[in-house]
Coordinates of C-alpha atoms and ligand atoms in Angstrom, one line a residue:
M1 CA -33.4 -27.4 -16.9
M2 CA -31.7 -24.2 -15.9
E3 CA -28.9 -24.6 -13.4
M4 CA -29.7 -23.3 -9.9
R5 CA -26.8 -21.9 -8.1
K6 CA -26.4 -21.7 -4.3
P7 CA -25.0 -18.5 -3.0
I8 CA -22.3 -18.6 -0.3
P9 CA -21.6 -15.7 2.1
V10 CA -19.0 -13.2 1.0
G11 CA -16.7 -14.0 3.9
E12 CA -16.7 -17.7 3.0
A13 CA -16.0 -16.9 -0.7
V14 CA -13.0 -14.7 0.3
A15 CA -11.7 -17.5 2.6
R16 CA -12.0 -20.1 -0.2
V17 CA -10.0 -18.0 -2.5
T18 CA -7.2 -17.0 -0.1
N19 CA -6.9 -20.6 1.2
E20 CA -6.2 -21.7 -2.3
A21 CA -3.5 -19.1 -3.0
R22 CA 0.1 -20.0 -2.7
R23 CA 3.1 -17.8 -2.4
L24 CA 5.3 -17.6 -5.5
D25 CA 9.1 -18.1 -5.4
E26 CA 11.1 -15.2 -4.3
E27 CA 13.5 -13.2 -6.4
T28 CA 16.0 -10.4 -6.0
V29 CA 14.7 -6.9 -6.9
P30 CA 16.9 -3.8 -7.3
L31 CA 16.1 -1.0 -4.8
E32 CA 14.8 1.3 -7.6
A33 CA 12.2 -1.3 -8.5
A34 CA 11.2 -2.3 -4.9
Y35 CA 8.3 0.1 -4.4
G36 CA 5.1 -1.8 -4.4
R37 CA 6.7 -5.2 -3.8
I38 CA 6.4 -7.3 -0.7
L39 CA 9.3 -8.2 1.7
A40 CA 10.0 -11.9 1.4
R41 CA 12.2 -11.8 4.5
P42 CA 12.0 -9.8 7.7
L43 CA 13.9 -6.5 7.6
I44 CA 16.5 -6.6 10.3
A45 CA 18.5 -3.5 11.3
A46 CA 22.0 -4.1 9.9
H47 CA 23.5 -1.5 12.3
D48 CA 22.5 1.0 14.8
V49 CA 20.6 4.1 13.5
P50 CA 21.9 6.6 14.0
S51 CA 25.3 4.8 13.9
F52 CA 27.0 7.6 15.9
D53 CA 25.9 10.1 18.5
R54 CA 25.0 13.3 16.6
S55 CA 23.7 16.8 17.0
P56 CA 20.0 17.3 16.4
Y57 CA 20.5 21.1 16.1
D58 CA 22.7 23.7 14.7
G59 CA 24.7 24.9 17.7
Y60 CA 27.6 24.1 19.9
A61 CA 28.7 20.8 21.4
I62 CA 29.9 21.3 25.0
R63 CA 30.7 19.4 28.2
A64 CA 27.5 19.7 30.3
E65 CA 29.6 20.0 33.5
D66 CA 31.1 23.3 32.1
S67 CA 27.7 24.8 32.1
A68 CA 26.9 24.0 35.8
G69 CA 25.6 27.0 37.7
A70 CA 25.1 29.2 34.5
S71 CA 22.4 31.8 34.8
G72 CA 21.3 35.1 33.3
G73 CA 23.6 36.9 35.8
E74 CA 26.4 34.4 35.7
R75 CA 26.7 33.3 32.1
A76 CA 29.1 30.4 31.4
V77 CA 31.7 31.2 28.8
F78 CA 33.0 28.8 26.1
R79 CA 35.8 29.0 23.7
V80 CA 35.1 27.6 20.2
V81 CA 37.9 25.2 19.2
D82 CA 36.5 23.7 16.0
H83 CA 33.7 24.1 13.5
I84 CA 32.0 21.1 11.8
G85 CA 29.1 20.5 9.5
A86 CA 27.3 17.2 8.9
G87 CA 29.6 14.7 7.3
A88 CA 32.7 16.0 9.0
V89 CA 34.3 14.6 12.2
S90 CA 36.2 16.8 14.6
S91 CA 39.6 15.6 15.6
K92 CA 39.4 17.7 18.8
T93 CA 38.6 16.3 22.3
L94 CA 36.8 18.9 24.3
G95 CA 38.7 20.3 27.3
Q96 CA 37.4 22.4 30.0
G97 CA 35.4 25.4 28.8
E98 CA 35.8 24.3 25.1
A99 CA 33.0 24.0 22.5
V100 CA 32.8 22.8 18.9
R101 CA 30.4 24.7 16.6
I102 CA 28.4 21.8 15.2
M103 CA 25.6 21.6 12.6
T104 CA 22.6 19.3 12.6
G105 CA 23.6 15.7 11.8
A106 CA 27.3 16.1 12.6
Q107 CA 28.9 13.5 14.8
L108 CA 29.4 14.7 18.4
P109 CA 33.1 15.4 19.1
A110 CA 34.9 13.4 21.8
G111 CA 34.3 14.7 25.3
A112 CA 31.0 16.5 24.4
D113 CA 27.8 15.4 26.1
A114 CA 25.4 18.2 25.3
V115 CA 24.4 20.5 22.5
V116 CA 23.4 24.2 22.9
M117 CA 21.2 25.6 20.1
L118 CA 22.6 28.6 18.3
E119 CA 19.6 30.6 19.6
Q120 CA 20.6 29.9 23.2
T121 CA 24.0 31.5 22.8
Q122 CA 25.4 35.0 22.8
E123 CA 28.5 35.9 21.0
A124 CA 31.3 36.9 23.5
E125 CA 34.4 38.9 23.3
T126 CA 37.2 36.9 21.9
V127 CA 38.7 34.9 24.7
S128 CA 42.1 34.4 23.2
A129 CA 42.3 36.7 20.3
G130 CA 43.9 35.5 17.1
E131 CA 43.9 31.9 18.2
R132 CA 41.2 30.9 15.7
G133 CA 39.9 32.7 12.7
S134 CA 37.4 31.6 10.1
K135 CA 38.7 29.8 7.1
A136 CA 38.4 31.5 3.7
G137 CA 34.9 31.2 2.3
E138 CA 33.3 30.5 5.6
S139 CA 31.1 33.1 7.3
A140 CA 32.6 34.6 10.4
V141 CA 32.2 32.3 13.4
P142 CA 32.5 33.7 16.9
N143 CA 35.6 32.5 18.8
A144 CA 33.6 32.5 22.0
F145 CA 30.0 32.5 23.3
T146 CA 28.1 32.5 26.6
I147 CA 25.0 30.7 27.7
R148 CA 22.5 31.5 30.5
K149 CA 21.5 28.0 31.7
A150 CA 23.0 24.8 32.8
F151 CA 22.8 21.8 30.5
S152 CA 22.5 18.2 31.7
P153 CA 24.5 15.4 30.3
G154 CA 22.8 14.0 27.2
E155 CA 20.7 17.1 26.6
N156 CA 20.0 17.7 22.9
I157 CA 21.8 14.7 21.7
S158 CA 20.5 12.3 19.0
F159 CA 21.9 9.1 20.4
R160 CA 23.4 6.2 18.5
G161 CA 20.8 3.5 18.2
E162 CA 17.9 5.7 19.4
D163 CA 15.9 5.0 16.1
M164 CA 16.9 1.4 15.5
R165 CA 19.2 -1.1 17.2
E166 CA 21.4 -3.5 15.2
G167 CA 19.7 -6.9 15.0
E168 CA 16.3 -5.6 15.7
E169 CA 13.4 -6.7 13.5
I170 CA 12.0 -3.6 11.9
L171 CA 9.4 -5.1 9.6
P172 CA 8.1 -8.7 9.3
A173 CA 8.2 -10.6 6.0
G174 CA 5.0 -9.9 4.1
S175 CA 5.1 -6.1 4.6
L176 CA 4.5 -3.9 1.6
I177 CA 7.5 -2.0 0.4
H178 CA 6.1 1.6 0.4
P179 CA 8.2 4.8 0.1
G180 CA 9.1 4.7 3.8
T181 CA 10.3 1.1 3.5
V182 CA 12.4 2.1 0.5
A183 CA 14.0 4.7 2.8
L184 CA 14.7 1.9 5.4
L185 CA 16.3 -0.3 2.8
A186 CA 18.5 2.5 1.6
T187 CA 19.5 3.3 5.2
F188 CA 20.9 -0.2 5.6
G189 CA 22.6 -0.1 2.3
H190 CA 20.4 -2.7 0.6
T191 CA 20.7 -2.0 -3.1
E192 CA 18.5 -5.1 -3.6
V193 CA 15.8 -6.8 -1.7
Q194 CA 14.3 -10.3 -1.7
A195 CA 10.6 -10.2 -2.7
A196 CA 8.2 -12.9 -3.8
K197 CA 7.7 -12.9 -7.6
R198 CA 4.7 -11.0 -8.9
P199 CA 2.1 -13.1 -10.7
I200 CA 1.7 -12.5 -14.4
V201 CA -2.0 -11.9 -14.8
G202 CA -3.8 -12.3 -18.1
I203 CA -6.9 -10.2 -18.8
L204 CA -9.5 -11.5 -21.2
S205 CA -12.7 -9.6 -21.7
T206 CA -15.5 -11.7 -23.3
G207 CA -18.5 -10.6 -25.2
T208 CA -19.5 -10.3 -28.9
E209 CA -20.7 -6.8 -28.1
L210 CA -17.3 -5.5 -27.2
L211 CA -15.4 -2.9 -29.1
E212 CA -12.0 -1.5 -28.2
A213 CA -11.8 1.9 -26.6
G214 CA -10.6 3.5 -29.8
A215 CA -13.5 2.2 -31.9
A216 CA -16.6 4.2 -33.0
L217 CA -19.8 2.9 -31.5
E218 CA -21.9 0.6 -33.7
P219 CA -25.5 -0.6 -33.1
G220 CA -25.8 -2.9 -30.2
K221 CA -22.1 -2.7 -29.3
I222 CA -20.3 -1.1 -26.4
R223 CA -16.7 -0.3 -25.7
N224 CA -14.7 -2.6 -23.5
S225 CA -14.3 -0.8 -20.2
N226 CA -13.7 -3.7 -17.9
G227 CA -10.4 -4.8 -19.5
P228 CA -8.6 -1.4 -19.1
M229 CA -10.2 -1.1 -15.6
I230 CA -8.8 -4.4 -14.5
A231 CA -5.4 -3.5 -15.9
A232 CA -5.5 -0.4 -13.8
Q233 CA -6.7 -2.2 -10.7
L234 CA -3.7 -4.6 -11.1
R235 CA -1.4 -1.7 -11.7
R236 CA -2.6 -0.1 -8.5
M237 CA -1.3 -3.1 -6.7
G238 CA 1.9 -3.3 -8.6
V239 CA 1.0 -6.3 -10.7
P240 CA 1.8 -6.4 -14.4
S241 CA -0.8 -7.7 -16.8
R242 CA -1.1 -9.2 -20.2
M243 CA -4.1 -8.1 -22.2
Y244 CA -5.7 -10.5 -24.6
D245 CA -7.9 -9.4 -27.4
A246 CA -11.5 -9.5 -26.4
A247 CA -13.1 -12.8 -27.1
V248 CA -16.4 -13.3 -29.0
D249 CA -18.9 -15.6 -27.4
R250 CA -17.9 -18.8 -29.3
L251 CA -16.9 -21.7 -27.1
E252 CA -14.1 -23.2 -29.2
D253 CA -12.4 -19.9 -29.8
M254 CA -12.7 -18.9 -26.2
L255 CA -11.3 -22.2 -25.0
D256 CA -8.3 -21.7 -27.3
T257 CA -7.6 -18.3 -25.9
V258 CA -8.1 -19.4 -22.3
R259 CA -5.7 -22.3 -22.8
R260 CA -3.1 -20.1 -24.4
A261 CA -3.5 -17.5 -21.6
L262 CA -3.1 -20.2 -18.9
S263 CA 0.1 -21.3 -20.5
E264 CA 1.4 -17.8 -20.5
C265 CA 0.2 -16.5 -17.1
D266 CA 0.0 -17.4 -13.5
C267 CA -3.6 -16.4 -13.3
L268 CA -6.4 -15.4 -15.7
I269 CA -9.0 -12.8 -15.1
T270 CA -12.0 -12.9 -17.4
T271 CA -14.9 -10.6 -17.5
G272 CA -18.4 -11.4 -18.7
G273 CA -20.1 -14.7 -19.6
V274 CA -20.3 -16.2 -16.1
S275 CA -24.1 -16.0 -15.6
V276 CA -26.8 -18.3 -16.9
G277 CA -27.4 -16.8 -20.3
D278 CA -27.2 -18.6 -23.7
Y279 CA -24.0 -16.9 -24.5
D280 CA -22.4 -17.1 -21.0
L281 CA -19.7 -19.6 -21.9
L282 CA -17.4 -19.5 -18.9
P283 CA -19.1 -22.2 -17.0
A284 CA -18.6 -24.5 -20.1
V285 CA -15.0 -23.3 -20.3
Y286 CA -14.3 -24.4 -16.7
E287 CA -16.0 -27.7 -17.4
R288 CA -14.1 -28.4 -20.6
L289 CA -10.8 -27.5 -18.9
G290 CA -11.6 -29.7 -15.9
A291 CA -11.1 -26.7 -13.5
D292 CA -12.2 -26.9 -9.9
V293 CA -14.9 -24.3 -9.4
L294 CA -14.5 -22.8 -5.8
F295 CA -17.9 -21.0 -6.1
N296 CA -20.1 -19.5 -8.8
K297 CA -22.6 -17.5 -6.7
V298 CA -21.9 -15.2 -3.8
A299 CA -24.5 -13.6 -1.6
M300 CA -23.5 -10.1 -2.6
R301 CA -24.7 -7.3 -4.9
P302 CA -23.2 -6.5 -7.3
G303 CA -21.0 -9.4 -8.3
S304 CA -23.2 -12.2 -7.2
V305 CA -22.2 -14.2 -10.3
T306 CA -18.5 -13.9 -9.6
T307 CA -16.9 -17.3 -10.2
V308 CA -13.5 -18.5 -9.1
A309 CA -12.0 -21.7 -10.4
V310 CA -8.6 -23.3 -10.1
L311 CA -6.7 -25.4 -12.6
E312 CA -3.3 -26.9 -11.8
G313 CA -2.5 -24.2 -9.2
R314 CA -3.7 -21.3 -11.5
F315 CA -6.6 -19.1 -10.7
L316 CA -9.3 -18.3 -13.1
F317 CA -11.2 -15.4 -11.9
G318 CA -14.5 -15.2 -13.7
L319 CA -15.6 -11.6 -13.0
S320 CA -19.0 -10.4 -14.0
G321 CA -19.4 -8.4 -17.2
N322 CA -21.3 -5.7 -15.4
P323 CA -18.8 -3.0 -14.7
S324 CA -19.7 -2.3 -11.0
A325 CA -19.8 -6.1 -10.3
C326 CA -16.5 -6.6 -12.1
Y327 CA -14.8 -3.8 -10.1
T328 CA -16.1 -5.2 -6.8
G329 CA -15.3 -8.8 -7.7
F330 CA -11.7 -7.8 -8.4
E331 CA -11.2 -6.0 -5.2
L332 CA -12.9 -8.6 -3.0
F333 CA -11.5 -11.8 -4.5
A334 CA -8.7 -11.3 -7.0
R335 CA -6.7 -8.8 -5.1
P336 CA -6.4 -10.8 -1.8
A337 CA -5.4 -13.9 -3.8
L338 CA -2.8 -12.1 -5.8
L339 CA -1.4 -10.4 -2.7
K340 CA -1.1 -13.7 -1.0
M341 CA 0.8 -15.0 -4.1
M342 CA 3.1 -12.1 -3.6
G343 CA 3.7 -13.0 0.0
A344 CA 1.7 -10.2 1.6
E345 CA 0.3 -10.3 5.1
R346 CA -2.4 -7.7 4.7
L347 CA -4.7 -9.1 2.0
Y348 CA -8.0 -7.3 2.5
P349 CA -9.2 -3.8 1.8
L350 CA -8.8 -1.3 4.7
R351 CA -12.1 -0.7 6.4
T352 CA -13.5 2.2 8.3
K353 CA -16.8 3.4 9.6
A354 CA -18.6 6.5 8.5
R355 CA -21.9 8.3 8.7
L356 CA -24.2 7.7 5.8
E357 CA -25.1 11.1 4.3
E358 CA -28.3 10.0 2.6
D359 CA -31.0 7.4 2.9
F360 CA -30.4 4.1 1.1
A361 CA -33.8 2.6 1.3
K362 CA -33.5 -0.3 -1.1
A363 CA -33.5 -3.5 1.0
N364 CA -31.8 -6.6 -0.2
P365 CA -31.2 -10.1 1.2
F366 CA -27.6 -10.0 -0.1
A367 CA -24.7 -7.9 1.3
R368 CA -24.3 -4.8 -0.8
F369 CA -21.1 -3.0 -1.9
I370 CA -22.1 0.4 -3.0
R371 CA -19.7 2.6 -4.9
A372 CA -19.4 5.7 -2.7
V373 CA -17.6 9.0 -2.1
Y374 CA -15.9 9.0 1.3
D375 CA -14.5 12.3 2.6
G376 CA -12.8 11.1 5.8
R377 CA -15.9 11.4 8.0
S378 CA -19.1 10.7 6.1
V379 CA -19.9 8.7 3.0
R380 CA -22.5 8.9 0.3
P381 CA -23.4 6.6 -2.7
A382 CA -21.6 7.9 -5.8
G383 CA -24.8 8.1 -7.9
F384 CA -26.4 5.5 -10.2
N385 CA -25.6 2.3 -8.4
K386 CA -26.8 -0.6 -10.4
S387 CA -24.6 -3.5 -11.2
N388 CA -24.2 -2.2 -14.7
A389 CA -23.2 1.3 -13.6
V390 CA -20.0 2.8 -14.9
S391 CA -20.6 6.3 -13.6
S392 CA -20.4 5.4 -9.9
I393 CA -17.2 3.4 -10.2
G394 CA -15.7 6.4 -11.9
R395 CA -16.9 8.9 -9.3
G396 CA -16.4 6.9 -6.2
N397 CA -13.3 6.3 -4.0
A398 CA -14.8 3.8 -1.6
L399 CA -17.3 1.1 -1.1
I400 CA -20.1 1.2 1.4
V401 CA -20.9 -2.2 2.8
L402 CA -24.4 -2.9 3.9
P403 CA -25.0 -6.3 5.4
G404 CA -27.7 -8.5 3.8
G405 CA -31.1 -8.1 5.4
T406 CA -34.4 -6.7 4.7
R407 CA -34.1 -3.2 6.1
G408 CA -32.9 -0.1 4.3
F409 CA -30.5 2.4 5.7
A410 CA -31.1 6.0 6.7
A411 CA -29.0 9.1 6.7
G412 CA -27.1 9.3 9.9
D413 CA -26.6 5.5 10.2
I414 CA -23.0 4.5 10.8
V415 CA -21.9 2.1 8.0
D416 CA -18.8 0.1 7.1
V417 CA -16.7 1.5 4.3
L418 CA -14.0 -0.2 2.4
L419 CA -11.1 1.8 1.0
P420 CA -9.7 -0.2 -1.9
G421 CA -7.5 2.7 -3.0
M422 CA -5.2 2.5 0.0
E423 CA -1.6 1.5 -0.6
E424 CA -1.7 -1.3 2.0
G425 CA -4.8 -2.9 3.4
S426 CA -5.8 -4.9 6.4
A427 CA -4.7 -8.3 7.8
V428 CA -8.2 -9.3 8.6
W429 CA -11.5 -9.8 6.8
E430 CA -14.2 -8.8 9.2
L431 CA -17.5 -8.5 7.3
Ligands
LIG501 N1 -31.6 -15.0 -15.7 C1 -30.6 -14.4 -15.1 N2 -30.0 -13.3 -15.7 C2 -29.0 -12.7 -15.1 C3 -28.6 -13.1 -13.8 C4 -29.2 -14.2 -13.2 O1 -28.9 -14.6 -12.0 N3 -30.2 -14.8 -13.9 N4 -27.6 -12.4 -13.2 C5 -27.5 -11.0 -13.5 C6 -26.3 -10.5 -12.9 S1 -26.5 -10.2 -11.2 C7 -25.2 -10.1 -13.6 S2 -24.0 -9.3 -12.8 C8 -25.0 -10.3 -15.0 C9 -23.7 -11.0 -15.2 O2 -23.5 -11.2 -16.5 P1 -22.2 -11.9 -17.1 O3 -21.1 -12.0 -16.1 O4 -22.6 -13.2 -17.6 O5 -21.7 -10.9 -18.2 P2 -22.3 -10.7 -19.6 O6 -23.6 -11.4 -19.8 O7 -21.2 -11.0 -20.6 O8 -22.5 -9.1 -19.6 C10 -23.3 -8.5 -18.6 C11 -23.3 -7.0 -19.0 O9 -22.0 -6.4 -18.9 C12 -21.6 -5.9 -20.1 N5 -20.2 -6.1 -20.3 C13 -19.6 -7.3 -20.5 N6 -18.3 -7.2 -20.7 C14 -18.0 -5.9 -20.6 C15 -16.8 -5.2 -20.7 N7 -15.6 -5.8 -20.9 N8 -16.9 -3.8 -20.5 C16 -18.1 -3.2 -20.3 N9 -19.3 -3.9 -20.2 C17 -19.2 -5.2 -20.4 C18 -22.4 -6.6 -21.1 O10 -22.5 -5.9 -22.3 C19 -23.7 -6.8 -20.4 O11 -24.5 -5.6 -20.5 O12 -26.1 -11.2 -15.5 C20 -27.4 -10.8 -15.1 N10 -28.3 -11.7 -15.7
LIG502 O1 -23.6 -10.3 -10.1 MO1 -24.8 -9.1 -10.4 O2 -23.7 -7.8 -10.2 O3 -25.1 -9.3 -8.6 O4 -25.7 -7.6 -10.3
LIG503 MG1 -24.3 -13.0 -19.2

């Protein structure tokens, strides 16, 4: 008799997979290779940032007290005693009525407690002529200037530690290292960082009908689009993959390939052959391997046949052969598990709400994930949307989520939208 499968809710399937995932050991990664990895340890500020009081403007460092009472009629006069750019440190200590011409990012000289922007000054007659000229190669710098307002102590200063304090936790372990994180690491002089290892993921497309992308079409055959797609989905999340030659639907051959892949990879993603057809061999593969099947039917469309099994701590993701189902199964189940193996805290796709632009009348008892185009405000299905569609996965940038139920949806309804293309996702699964 044909096997009857009992569908489980999507949220439960997601939870079964992520509960099973274990973080891999950590390793040291050079800063240049850190983008896309996950912090294995919290990032603690190694020193104050900035590490010295500095000027946020091109201007003059002064003593605020020397500007007391300044006004348009009674301008305060300053003598320029030094001239520094970022990277230089003045050896001068400001005395009464003295100023240092200072550029953005330069350390405040001793005695200074305010900065006047260049635009707020007026060049003045030389106060003590000949005392200070410009060095060769430098543009002429006034020896003196006046200002028309009083400055308060601390005005226009970028204070030591205002951005980060030594010892402060800036990011928790489990954070994605994105370009901003790379900047942080470099700020603190980390030329390397501790990150959990990335899983090595094998990809095995199954199906006697499959031709490689470079092959000419033959009767009854199709080109393998799932394999390259999954490799790209992995690459999007910074995970390297190992592509196995597509397997024909012959049990012993497939078993050999799966065994070999499991000995070479931390996890194997297969596509196709997970349903109930005569040539759907993955259920038999799991059985022969003695793998523990976490589920083989999910209350979702597409991807209802998605199967996840575990053998000796290694995941076997049995994604559907149908391209839309394969895409969705990867993003919903494989991605969170792999992220957890990499030590990430935010495992799930980012979610937003948007206004549906057109009716979606087809009712379904299962939750639906519809490939869609999201423009920041509204969302519309990306065309032909059956489980076997390739066009809509190619056109879309988001997934509309319609909860299971009997009613259809109408234009104007506010719907949930998943954004799987985002660099970093969400810490919660809420659907
Ligand atoms: N009697 C039933 N039939 C089917 C059921 C069912 O419940 N009862 N489920 C249907 C659903 S839903 C899906 S989804 C598919 C799942 O099929 P499989 O995962 O077993 O995949 P295959 O049979 O191998 O292939 C399905 C489809 O996808 C094409 N395919 C396969 N691999 C690739 C690839 N690498 N690149 C592009 N396209 C691929 C394949 O040629 C088939 O057209 O089963 C339904 N049937
Ligand atoms: O698994 Mo199938 O994609 O539900 O159409
Ligand atoms: Mg099948």
